[in-house]
Coordinates of C-alpha atoms and ligand atoms in Angstrom, one line a residue:
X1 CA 164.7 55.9 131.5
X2 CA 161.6 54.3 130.1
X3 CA 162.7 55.2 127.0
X4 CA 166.2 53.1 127.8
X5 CA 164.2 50.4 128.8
X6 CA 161.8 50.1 126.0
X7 CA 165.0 50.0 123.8
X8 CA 165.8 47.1 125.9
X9 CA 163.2 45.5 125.9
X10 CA 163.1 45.9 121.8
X11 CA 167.0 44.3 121.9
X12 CA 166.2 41.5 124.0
X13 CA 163.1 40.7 121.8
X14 CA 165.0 40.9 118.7
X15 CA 167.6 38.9 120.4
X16 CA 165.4 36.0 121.3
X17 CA 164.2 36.6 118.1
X18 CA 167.1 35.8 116.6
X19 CA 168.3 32.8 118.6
X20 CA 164.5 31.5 117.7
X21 CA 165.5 32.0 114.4
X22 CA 168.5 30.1 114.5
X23 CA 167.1 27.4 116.7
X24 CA 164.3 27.0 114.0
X25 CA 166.7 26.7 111.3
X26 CA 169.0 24.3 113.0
X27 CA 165.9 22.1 113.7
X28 CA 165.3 22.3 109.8
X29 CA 168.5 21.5 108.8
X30 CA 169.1 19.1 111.7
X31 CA 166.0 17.0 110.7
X32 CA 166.4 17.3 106.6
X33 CA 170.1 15.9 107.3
X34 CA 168.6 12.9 109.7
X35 CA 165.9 12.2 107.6
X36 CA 168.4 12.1 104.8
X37 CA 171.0 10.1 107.3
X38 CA 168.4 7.6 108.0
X39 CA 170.4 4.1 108.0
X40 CA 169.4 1.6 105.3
X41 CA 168.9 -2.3 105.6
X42 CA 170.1 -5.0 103.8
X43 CA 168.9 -8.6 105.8
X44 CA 170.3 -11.7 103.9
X45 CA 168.9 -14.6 105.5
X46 CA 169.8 -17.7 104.1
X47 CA 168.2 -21.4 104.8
X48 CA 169.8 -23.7 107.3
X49 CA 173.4 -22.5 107.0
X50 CA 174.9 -23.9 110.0
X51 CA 177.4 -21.9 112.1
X52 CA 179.8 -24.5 112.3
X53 CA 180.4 -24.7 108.8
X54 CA 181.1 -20.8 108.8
X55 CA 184.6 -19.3 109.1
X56 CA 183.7 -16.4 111.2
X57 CA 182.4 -18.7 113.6
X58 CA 185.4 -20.6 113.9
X59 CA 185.0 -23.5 110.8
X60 CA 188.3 -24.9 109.2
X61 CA 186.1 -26.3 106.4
X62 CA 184.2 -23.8 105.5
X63 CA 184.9 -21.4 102.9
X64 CA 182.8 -18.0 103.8
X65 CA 185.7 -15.2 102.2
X66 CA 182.3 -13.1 101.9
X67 CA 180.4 -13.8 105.0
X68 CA 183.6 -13.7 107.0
X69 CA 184.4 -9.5 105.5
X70 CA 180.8 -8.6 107.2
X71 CA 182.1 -10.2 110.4
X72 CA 185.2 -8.8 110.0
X73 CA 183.5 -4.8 110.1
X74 CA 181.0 -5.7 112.5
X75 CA 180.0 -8.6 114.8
X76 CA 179.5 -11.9 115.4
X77 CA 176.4 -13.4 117.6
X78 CA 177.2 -16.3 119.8
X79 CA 174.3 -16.8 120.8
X80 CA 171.9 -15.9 118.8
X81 CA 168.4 -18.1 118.7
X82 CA 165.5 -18.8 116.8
X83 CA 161.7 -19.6 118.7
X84 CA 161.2 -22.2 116.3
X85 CA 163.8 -24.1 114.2
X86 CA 162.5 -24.4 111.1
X87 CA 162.3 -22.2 107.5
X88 CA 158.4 -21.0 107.4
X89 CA 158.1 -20.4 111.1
X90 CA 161.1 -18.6 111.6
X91 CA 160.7 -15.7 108.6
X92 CA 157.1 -15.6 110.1
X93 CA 158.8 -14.6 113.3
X94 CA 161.3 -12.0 111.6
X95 CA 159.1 -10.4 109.8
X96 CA 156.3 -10.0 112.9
X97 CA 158.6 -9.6 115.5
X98 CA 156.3 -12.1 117.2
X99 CA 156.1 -16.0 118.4
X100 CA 154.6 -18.4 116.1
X101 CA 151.6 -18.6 118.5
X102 CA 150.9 -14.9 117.4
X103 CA 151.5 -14.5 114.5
X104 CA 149.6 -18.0 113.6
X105 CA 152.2 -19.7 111.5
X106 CA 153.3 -22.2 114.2
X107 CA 154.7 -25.5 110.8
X108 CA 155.2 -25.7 107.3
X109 CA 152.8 -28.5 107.1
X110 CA 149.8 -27.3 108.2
X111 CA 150.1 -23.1 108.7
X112 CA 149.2 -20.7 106.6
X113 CA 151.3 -17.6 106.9
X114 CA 148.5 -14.3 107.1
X115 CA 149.8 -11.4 105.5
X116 CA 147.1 -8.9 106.7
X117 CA 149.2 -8.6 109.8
X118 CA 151.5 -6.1 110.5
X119 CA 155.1 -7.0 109.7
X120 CA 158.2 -4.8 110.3
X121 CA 158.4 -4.6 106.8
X122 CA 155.3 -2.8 106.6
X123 CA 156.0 -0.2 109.1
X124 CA 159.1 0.7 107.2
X125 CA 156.9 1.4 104.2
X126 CA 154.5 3.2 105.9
X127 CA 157.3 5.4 107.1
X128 CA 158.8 6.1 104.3
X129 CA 161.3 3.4 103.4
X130 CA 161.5 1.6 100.2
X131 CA 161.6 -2.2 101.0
X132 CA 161.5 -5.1 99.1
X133 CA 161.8 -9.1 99.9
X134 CA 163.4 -10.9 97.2
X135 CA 164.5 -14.7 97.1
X136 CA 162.6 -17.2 99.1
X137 CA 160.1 -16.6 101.9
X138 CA 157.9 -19.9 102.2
X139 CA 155.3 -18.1 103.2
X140 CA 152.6 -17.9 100.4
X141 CA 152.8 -15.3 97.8
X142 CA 151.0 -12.5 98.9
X143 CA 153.3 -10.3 100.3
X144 CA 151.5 -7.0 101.5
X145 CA 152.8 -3.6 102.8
X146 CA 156.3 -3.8 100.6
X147 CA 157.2 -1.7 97.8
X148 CA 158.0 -4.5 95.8
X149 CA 158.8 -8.2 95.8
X150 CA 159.9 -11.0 93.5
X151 CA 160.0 -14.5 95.6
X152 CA 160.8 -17.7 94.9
X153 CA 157.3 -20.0 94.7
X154 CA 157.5 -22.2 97.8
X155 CA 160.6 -23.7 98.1
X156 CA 162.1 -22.7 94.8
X157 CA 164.9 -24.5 92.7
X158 CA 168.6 -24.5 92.6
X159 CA 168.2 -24.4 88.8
X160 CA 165.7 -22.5 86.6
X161 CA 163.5 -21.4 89.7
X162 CA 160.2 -19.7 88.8
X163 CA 159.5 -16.2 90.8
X164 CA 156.3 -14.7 91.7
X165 CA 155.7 -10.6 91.5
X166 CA 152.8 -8.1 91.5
X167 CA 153.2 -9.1 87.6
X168 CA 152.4 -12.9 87.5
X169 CA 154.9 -15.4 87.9
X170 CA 158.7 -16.0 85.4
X171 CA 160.5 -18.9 85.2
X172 CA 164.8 -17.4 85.3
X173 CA 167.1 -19.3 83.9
X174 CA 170.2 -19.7 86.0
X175 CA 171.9 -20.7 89.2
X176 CA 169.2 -19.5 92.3
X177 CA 171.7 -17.8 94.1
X178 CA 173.2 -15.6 91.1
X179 CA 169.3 -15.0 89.8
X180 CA 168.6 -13.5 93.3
X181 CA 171.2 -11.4 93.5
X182 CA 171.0 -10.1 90.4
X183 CA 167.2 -9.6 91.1
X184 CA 168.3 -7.7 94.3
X185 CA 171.1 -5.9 92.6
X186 CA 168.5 -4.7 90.1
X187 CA 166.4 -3.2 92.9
X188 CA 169.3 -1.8 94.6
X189 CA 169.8 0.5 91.8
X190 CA 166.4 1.8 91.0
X191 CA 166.2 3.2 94.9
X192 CA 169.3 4.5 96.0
X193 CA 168.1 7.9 96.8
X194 CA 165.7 6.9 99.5
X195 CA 166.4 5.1 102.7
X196 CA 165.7 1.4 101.9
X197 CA 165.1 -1.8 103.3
X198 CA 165.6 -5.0 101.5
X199 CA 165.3 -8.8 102.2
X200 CA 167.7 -11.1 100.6
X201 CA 166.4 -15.1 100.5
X202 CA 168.7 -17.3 99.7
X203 CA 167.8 -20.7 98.7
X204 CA 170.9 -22.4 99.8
X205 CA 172.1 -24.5 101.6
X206 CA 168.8 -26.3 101.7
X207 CA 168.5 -29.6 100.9
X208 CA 169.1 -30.9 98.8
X209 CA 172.6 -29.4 98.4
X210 CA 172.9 -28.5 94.5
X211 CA 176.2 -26.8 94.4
X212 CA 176.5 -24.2 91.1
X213 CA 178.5 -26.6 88.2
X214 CA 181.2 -23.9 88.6
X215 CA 182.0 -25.3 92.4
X216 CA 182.0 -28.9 91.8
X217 CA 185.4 -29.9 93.6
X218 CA 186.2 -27.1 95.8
X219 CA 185.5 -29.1 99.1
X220 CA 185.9 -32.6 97.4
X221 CA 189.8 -33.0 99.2
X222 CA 189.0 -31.8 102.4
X223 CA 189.2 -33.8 105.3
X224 CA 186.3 -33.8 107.0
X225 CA 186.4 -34.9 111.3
X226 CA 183.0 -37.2 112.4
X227 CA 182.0 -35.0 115.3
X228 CA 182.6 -37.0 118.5
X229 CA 178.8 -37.4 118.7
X230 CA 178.4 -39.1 115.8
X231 CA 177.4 -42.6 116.7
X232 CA 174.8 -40.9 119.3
X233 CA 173.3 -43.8 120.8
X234 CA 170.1 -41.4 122.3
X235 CA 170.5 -43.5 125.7
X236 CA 168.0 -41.2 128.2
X237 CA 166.3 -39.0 125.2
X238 CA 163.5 -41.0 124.1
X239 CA 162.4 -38.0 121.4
X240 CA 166.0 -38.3 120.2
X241 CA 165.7 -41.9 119.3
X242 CA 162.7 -41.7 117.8
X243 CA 163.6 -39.1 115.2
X244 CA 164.2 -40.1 111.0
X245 CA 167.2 -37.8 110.5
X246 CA 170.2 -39.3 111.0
X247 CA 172.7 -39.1 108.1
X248 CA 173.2 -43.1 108.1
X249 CA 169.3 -44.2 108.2
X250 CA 167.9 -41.6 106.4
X251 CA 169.7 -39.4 103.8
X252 CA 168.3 -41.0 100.7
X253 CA 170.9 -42.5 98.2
X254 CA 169.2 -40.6 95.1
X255 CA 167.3 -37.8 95.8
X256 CA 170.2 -36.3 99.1
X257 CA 173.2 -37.9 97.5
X258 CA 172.7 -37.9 93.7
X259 CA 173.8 -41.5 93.6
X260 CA 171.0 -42.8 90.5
X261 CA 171.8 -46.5 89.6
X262 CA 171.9 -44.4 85.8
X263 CA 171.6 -41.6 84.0
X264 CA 168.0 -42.0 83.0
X265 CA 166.8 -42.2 86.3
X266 CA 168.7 -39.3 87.2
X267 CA 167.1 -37.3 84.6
X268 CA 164.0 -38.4 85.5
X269 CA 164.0 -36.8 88.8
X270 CA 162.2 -34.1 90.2
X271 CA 165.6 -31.7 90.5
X272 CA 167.1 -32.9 87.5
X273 CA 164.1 -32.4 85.1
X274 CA 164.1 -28.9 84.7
X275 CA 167.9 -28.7 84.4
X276 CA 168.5 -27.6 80.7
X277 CA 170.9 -30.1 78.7
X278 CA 174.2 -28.4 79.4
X279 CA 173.4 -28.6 83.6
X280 CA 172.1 -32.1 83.6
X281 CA 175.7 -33.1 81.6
X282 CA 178.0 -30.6 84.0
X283 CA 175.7 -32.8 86.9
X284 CA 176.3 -36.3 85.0
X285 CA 180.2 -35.6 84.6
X286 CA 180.9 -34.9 88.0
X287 CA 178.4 -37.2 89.6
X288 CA 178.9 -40.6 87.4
X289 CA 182.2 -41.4 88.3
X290 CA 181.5 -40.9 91.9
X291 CA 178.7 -43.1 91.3
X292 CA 181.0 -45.8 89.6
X293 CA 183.7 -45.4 92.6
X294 CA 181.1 -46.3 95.2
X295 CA 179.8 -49.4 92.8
X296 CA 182.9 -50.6 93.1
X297 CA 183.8 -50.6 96.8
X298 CA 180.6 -51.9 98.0
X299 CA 180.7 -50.3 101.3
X300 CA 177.7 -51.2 104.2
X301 CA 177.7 -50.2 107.9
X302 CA 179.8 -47.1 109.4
X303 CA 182.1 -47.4 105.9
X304 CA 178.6 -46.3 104.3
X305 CA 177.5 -44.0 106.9
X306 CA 181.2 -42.3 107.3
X307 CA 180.9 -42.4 103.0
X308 CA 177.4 -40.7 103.0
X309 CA 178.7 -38.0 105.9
X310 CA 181.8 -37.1 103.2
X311 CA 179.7 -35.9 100.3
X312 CA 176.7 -34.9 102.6
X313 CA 179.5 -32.1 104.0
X314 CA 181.2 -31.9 100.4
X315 CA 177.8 -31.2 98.5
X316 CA 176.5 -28.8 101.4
X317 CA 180.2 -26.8 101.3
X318 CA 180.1 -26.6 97.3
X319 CA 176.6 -25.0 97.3
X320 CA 177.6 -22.5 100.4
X321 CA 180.8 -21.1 97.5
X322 CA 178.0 -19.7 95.2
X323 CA 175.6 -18.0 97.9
X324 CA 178.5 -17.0 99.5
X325 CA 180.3 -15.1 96.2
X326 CA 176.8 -13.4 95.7
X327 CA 176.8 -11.7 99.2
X328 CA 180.3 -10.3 98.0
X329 CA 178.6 -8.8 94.8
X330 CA 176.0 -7.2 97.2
X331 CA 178.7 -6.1 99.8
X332 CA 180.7 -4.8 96.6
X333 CA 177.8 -3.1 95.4
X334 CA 177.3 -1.2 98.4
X335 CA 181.2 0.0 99.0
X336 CA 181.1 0.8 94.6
X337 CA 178.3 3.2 95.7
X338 CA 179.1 4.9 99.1
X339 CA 176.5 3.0 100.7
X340 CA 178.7 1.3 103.3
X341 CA 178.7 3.7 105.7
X342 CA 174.6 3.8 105.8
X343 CA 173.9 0.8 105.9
X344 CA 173.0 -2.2 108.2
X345 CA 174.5 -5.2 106.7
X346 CA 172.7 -8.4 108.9
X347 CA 173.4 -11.9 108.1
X348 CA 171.7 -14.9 109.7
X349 CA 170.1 -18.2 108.7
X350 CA 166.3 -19.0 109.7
X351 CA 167.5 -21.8 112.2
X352 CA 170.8 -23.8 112.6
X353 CA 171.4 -27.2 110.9
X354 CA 173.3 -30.8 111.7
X355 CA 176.5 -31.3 110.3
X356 CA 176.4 -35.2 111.6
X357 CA 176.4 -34.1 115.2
X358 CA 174.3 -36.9 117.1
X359 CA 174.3 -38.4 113.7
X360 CA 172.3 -36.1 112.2
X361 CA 171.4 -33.8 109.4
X362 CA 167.9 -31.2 109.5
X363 CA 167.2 -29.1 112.2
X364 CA 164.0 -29.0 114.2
X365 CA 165.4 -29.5 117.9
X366 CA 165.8 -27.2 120.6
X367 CA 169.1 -28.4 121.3
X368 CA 172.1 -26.0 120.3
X369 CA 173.1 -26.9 116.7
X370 CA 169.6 -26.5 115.4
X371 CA 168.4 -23.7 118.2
X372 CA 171.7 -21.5 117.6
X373 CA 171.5 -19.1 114.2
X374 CA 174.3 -17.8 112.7
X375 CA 173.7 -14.1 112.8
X376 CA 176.5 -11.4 112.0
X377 CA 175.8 -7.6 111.8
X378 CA 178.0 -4.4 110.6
X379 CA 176.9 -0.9 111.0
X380 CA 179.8 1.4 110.7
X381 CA 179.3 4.0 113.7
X382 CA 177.2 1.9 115.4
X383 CA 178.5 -2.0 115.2
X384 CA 182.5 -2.1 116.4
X385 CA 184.2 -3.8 113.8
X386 CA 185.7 -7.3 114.5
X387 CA 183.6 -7.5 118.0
X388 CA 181.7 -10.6 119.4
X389 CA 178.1 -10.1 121.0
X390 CA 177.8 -13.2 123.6
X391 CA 174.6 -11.7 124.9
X392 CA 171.7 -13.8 124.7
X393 CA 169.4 -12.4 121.7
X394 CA 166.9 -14.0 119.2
X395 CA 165.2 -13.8 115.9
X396 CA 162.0 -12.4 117.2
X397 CA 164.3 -9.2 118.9
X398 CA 165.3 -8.5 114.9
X399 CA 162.1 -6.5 113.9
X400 CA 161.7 -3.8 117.3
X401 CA 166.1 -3.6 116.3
X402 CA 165.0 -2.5 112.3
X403 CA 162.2 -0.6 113.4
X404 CA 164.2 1.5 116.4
X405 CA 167.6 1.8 113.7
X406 CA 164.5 3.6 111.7
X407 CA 163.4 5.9 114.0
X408 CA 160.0 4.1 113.9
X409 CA 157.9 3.8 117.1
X410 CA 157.9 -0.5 117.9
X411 CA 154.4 -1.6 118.0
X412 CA 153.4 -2.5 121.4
X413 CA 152.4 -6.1 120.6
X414 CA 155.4 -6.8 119.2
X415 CA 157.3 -9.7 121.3
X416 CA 160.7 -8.9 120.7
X417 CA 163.1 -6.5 122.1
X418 CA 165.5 -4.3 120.0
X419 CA 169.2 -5.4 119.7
X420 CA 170.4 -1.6 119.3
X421 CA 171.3 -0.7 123.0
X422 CA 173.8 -3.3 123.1
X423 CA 175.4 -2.6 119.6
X424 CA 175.7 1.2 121.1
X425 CA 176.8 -0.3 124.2
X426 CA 173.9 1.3 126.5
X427 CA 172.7 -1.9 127.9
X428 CA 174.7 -5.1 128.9
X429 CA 172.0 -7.7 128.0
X430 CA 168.6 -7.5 126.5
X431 CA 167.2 -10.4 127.7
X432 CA 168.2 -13.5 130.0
X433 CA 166.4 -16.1 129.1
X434 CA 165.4 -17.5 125.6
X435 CA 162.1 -19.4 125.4
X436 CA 161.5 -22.1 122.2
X437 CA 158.2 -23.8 120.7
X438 CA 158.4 -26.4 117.8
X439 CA 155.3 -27.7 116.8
X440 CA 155.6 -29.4 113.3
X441 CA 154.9 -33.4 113.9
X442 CA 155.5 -34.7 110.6
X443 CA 158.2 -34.9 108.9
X444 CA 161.4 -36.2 110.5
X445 CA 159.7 -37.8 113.2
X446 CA 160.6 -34.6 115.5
X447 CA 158.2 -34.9 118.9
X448 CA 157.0 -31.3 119.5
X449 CA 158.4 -29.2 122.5
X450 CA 158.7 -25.8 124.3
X451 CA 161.6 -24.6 127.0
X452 CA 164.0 -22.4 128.1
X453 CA 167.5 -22.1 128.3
X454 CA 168.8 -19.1 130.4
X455 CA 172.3 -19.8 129.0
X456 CA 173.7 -22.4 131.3
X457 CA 170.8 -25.1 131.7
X458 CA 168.0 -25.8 129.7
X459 CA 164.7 -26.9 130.2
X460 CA 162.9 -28.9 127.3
X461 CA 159.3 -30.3 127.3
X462 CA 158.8 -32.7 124.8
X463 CA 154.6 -33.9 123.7
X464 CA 152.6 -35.6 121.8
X465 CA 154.8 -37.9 120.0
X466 CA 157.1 -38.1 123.1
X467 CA 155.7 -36.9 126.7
X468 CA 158.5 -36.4 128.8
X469 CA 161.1 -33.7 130.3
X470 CA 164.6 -33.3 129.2
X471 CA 167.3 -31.3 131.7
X472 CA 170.9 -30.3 130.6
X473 CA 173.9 -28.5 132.2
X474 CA 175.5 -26.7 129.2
X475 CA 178.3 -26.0 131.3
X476 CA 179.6 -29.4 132.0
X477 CA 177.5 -31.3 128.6
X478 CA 178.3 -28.8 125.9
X479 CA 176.9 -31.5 123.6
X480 CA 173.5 -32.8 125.3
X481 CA 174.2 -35.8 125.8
X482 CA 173.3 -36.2 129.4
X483 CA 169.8 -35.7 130.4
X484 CA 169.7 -34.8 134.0
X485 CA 166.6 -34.0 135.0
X486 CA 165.9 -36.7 137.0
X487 CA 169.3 -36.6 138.4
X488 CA 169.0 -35.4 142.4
X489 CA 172.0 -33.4 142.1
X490 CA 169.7 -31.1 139.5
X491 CA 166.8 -30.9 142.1
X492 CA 167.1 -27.1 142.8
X493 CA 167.9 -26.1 139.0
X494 CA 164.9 -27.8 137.7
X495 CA 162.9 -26.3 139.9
X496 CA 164.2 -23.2 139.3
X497 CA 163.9 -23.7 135.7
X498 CA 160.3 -24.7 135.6
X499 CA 159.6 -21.4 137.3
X500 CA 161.5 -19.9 134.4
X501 CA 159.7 -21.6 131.8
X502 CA 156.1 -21.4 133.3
X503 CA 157.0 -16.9 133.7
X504 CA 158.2 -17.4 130.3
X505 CA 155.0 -19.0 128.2
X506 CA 153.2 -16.5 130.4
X507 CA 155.2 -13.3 129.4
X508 CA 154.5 -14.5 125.8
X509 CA 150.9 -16.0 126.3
X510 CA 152.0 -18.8 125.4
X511 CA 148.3 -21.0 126.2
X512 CA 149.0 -23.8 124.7
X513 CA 152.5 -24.8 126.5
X514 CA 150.7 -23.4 129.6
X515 CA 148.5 -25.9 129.5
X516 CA 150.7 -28.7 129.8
X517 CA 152.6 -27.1 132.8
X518 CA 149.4 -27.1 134.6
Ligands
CA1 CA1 165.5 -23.6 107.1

């Protein structure tokens, strides 16, 4: 019997044995093939692409065939925000995952972005990803923590933009948005084998609106509607009044609109200087006549305004058609290669933009057209093709969403929270209120301000240049137009609000606005 039950005991040893055996080798081969399955990231962030100029979101007049095939496998964001409308500020908050009280890059004027701080970007690296920023970043030139990089210096050019990499800094001949992809495209190829991350900047459709030759007159015989809101008068938004951005008053003649009073002057000019010869003429032919056409009507008042709005929205479409053919050659680039089914695909702009609502052009404001980002995501798998996401999320939520997609741990001091539960469906919303702080006062006149908006009202502090409250129903004034915070009817709401806002700036030690709620 003993000996019966030593055998036994010898066959259930070996047995565990065995099943420990196989358990170990499934854990092998279970992590080799995640490791290997770990998704890859392609961000294209473009500068102040308004949403309502893009066809996914709806736009007759926008031509987006590129942007549009990402919406069309994945989703579109309704209402997805930014914590600060504006190009510097907002990367700064992308790549932190943190407010621009954090991570100290609060204006384009006055900040200076610190790269010594942690980025999502460098996690990835530190974990194994191969990542890369290429294309404009505003935010200095000494990227840290990437595998590589090869940005546009400051702002960059539409034409003949110089770049800055660990090897010194190149002028490239060529359109920006073709010499970025192609730049991207290059890096692409050299890391294919590893999980990567990559950062495309696009230039466009920055001011001021130099559309590639090859599109001049795509969007020339469109016909373009004056939003209803075009003739804003401001009445009960002081800050409003007081800003210089309105498409009548201050779009410049020369330097927005290309109108030179001649060619030499033309030439002369900052953009056109560095054009080669055969640019500058492709620029001359198109631009002269138009030129000559105005000359001769002599147009003042809303004819001119109305005039300026038509090639402000003909000039900002025509540069969209290049950036928008180079995300096809990356989306092309990634189907050629069977990298489609890897890979996270995220579009979005660093803030919203004015296409003459309230008169305006620029962005700045924490009202919707400037506040709002496009943002559109596909993740076979993961992202249900053709789907909207009408959750609240914002740009700061990006980073933890990379880092989690990863299988990196989210630093704690990160602000953010990650997107991923509600792509996967585990979670309805993410967050319920989304808190804003501008702070440039320069530029555009734009009073600084901080508030809230939990979706249906929204709270807006304005100071310094203007001191004064601002209250809107979303529901009933879509547009803004009404501010009701004074209104009796809006007692309870505001109040309710203020609470909001004051949990908010606490929530993301935010001292500065908590200051002035004292
Ligand atoms: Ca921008």
């Amino acid at each position: 019997m003993s000996t019966t039950c030593a055998e036994n005991s010898i066959f259930v040893f070996m047995k565990r044995l065995t099943h420990l055996t196989y358990t170990f080798c499934f854990l092998l081969l279970w992590s080799a093939v995640s490791a290997q399955k770990r998704p890859n990231i392609v961000i294209i962030i473009s500068d102040d692409h308004a949403y309502q100029t893009i066809g996914a979101y709806g736009s007759t007049t926008g031509h987006t065939p590129q942007i549009d095939r990402i919406a069309n496998g994945g989703a579109v964001f309704n209402r997805a925000y930014v914590t600060n409308s504006i190009c510097g500020p907002s990367r700064a908050t992308l790549l932190t995952g943190k407010y621009s009280h954090i991570n100290g890059f609060k204006d384009n004027e006055t900040s200076n972005f610190d790269h010594g701080q942690d980025t999502f970007l460098k996690q990835l690296t530190k974990n194994g990803y191969k990542t890369a920023w290429i294309g404009k970043i505003h935010l200095g030139n000494n990227l840290q923590g990437v595998t590589d990089y090869d940005i546009l210096v400051g702002q960059g050019h539409y034409f003949n933009s110089d770049f800055i990499s660990p090897q010194g800094t190149v002028r490239s001949e060529g359109y920006v948005s073709d010499v970025v992809t192609d730049k991207a495209l290059t890096w692409l190829k050299t890391h294919h084998d590893d999980p990567f991350c990559i950062v495309i900047g696009h230039k466009a459709t920055h001011r001021t609106w130099m559309p590639d030759p090859q599109d001049f007159g795509k969007n020339d015989d469109k016909e373009f509607t004056l939003p209803a809101t075009f003739y804003d008068n401001y009445e009960g938004r002081p800050a409003a009044a007081q800003q210089e951005m309105s498409i009548a008053k201050h779009l410049r003649m020369g330097y927005d609109l290309k109108m030179y009073d001649s060619v030499e002057q033309m030439r002369k000019s900052g953009n056109f200087k560095r054009m080669t010869d055969a640019q500058f003429q492709a620029y001359v032919d198109y631009y002269r006549p138009i030129y000559e056409e105005l000359k001769q009507k002599n147009l003042s008042g809303k004819a001119l305004a109305e005039w300026k709005y038509k090639r402000y929205m003909i000039d900002y479409l025509n540069t969209a058609e290049s950036m928008d053919r180079n995300i096809g050659r990356v989306l092309d680039y990634l189907e050629e290669n069977n990298l489609e089914d890897n890979t996270l695909v995220l579009y979005l702009s660093d803030q919203g933009f004015y296409m003459g609502e309230h008169g305006w052009f620029d962005k700045r404001w924490m009202y919707e057209e400037s506040f709002r980002t496009p943002m559109i995501a596909k993740l076979p798998g993961v992202i249900r093709p053709h789907s909207t996401i009408d959750n609240m999320v914002m740009n700061i939520d990006l980073a933890p969403t990379f880092l989690e997609l990863a299988g990196v741990a989210v630093p704690k001091d990160m602000q953010g929270q990650s997107i991923l539960p509600l792509w996967k469906g585990e979670k309805k919303d993410i967050r319920k209120a989304a808190y804003y702080h501008y702070y440039e006062n320069g530029e555009h006149a734009v009073s600084p301000h901080f508030g809230v908006s939990d979706g249906r009202y929204k709270l807006i502090r304005f100071y310094k240049r203007v001191d004064g409250w601002e209250f809107y129903d979303l529901q009933s004034d879509p547009s803004e137009l009404k501010n009701v915070y004074d209104d009796p009817k809006y007692k309870k709401e505001v109040e309710r609000m203020k609470k909001l806002l004051k949990a908010e700036a606490t929530k993301y030690k935010d001292t500065e606005a908590l200051q002035l709620l004292r």
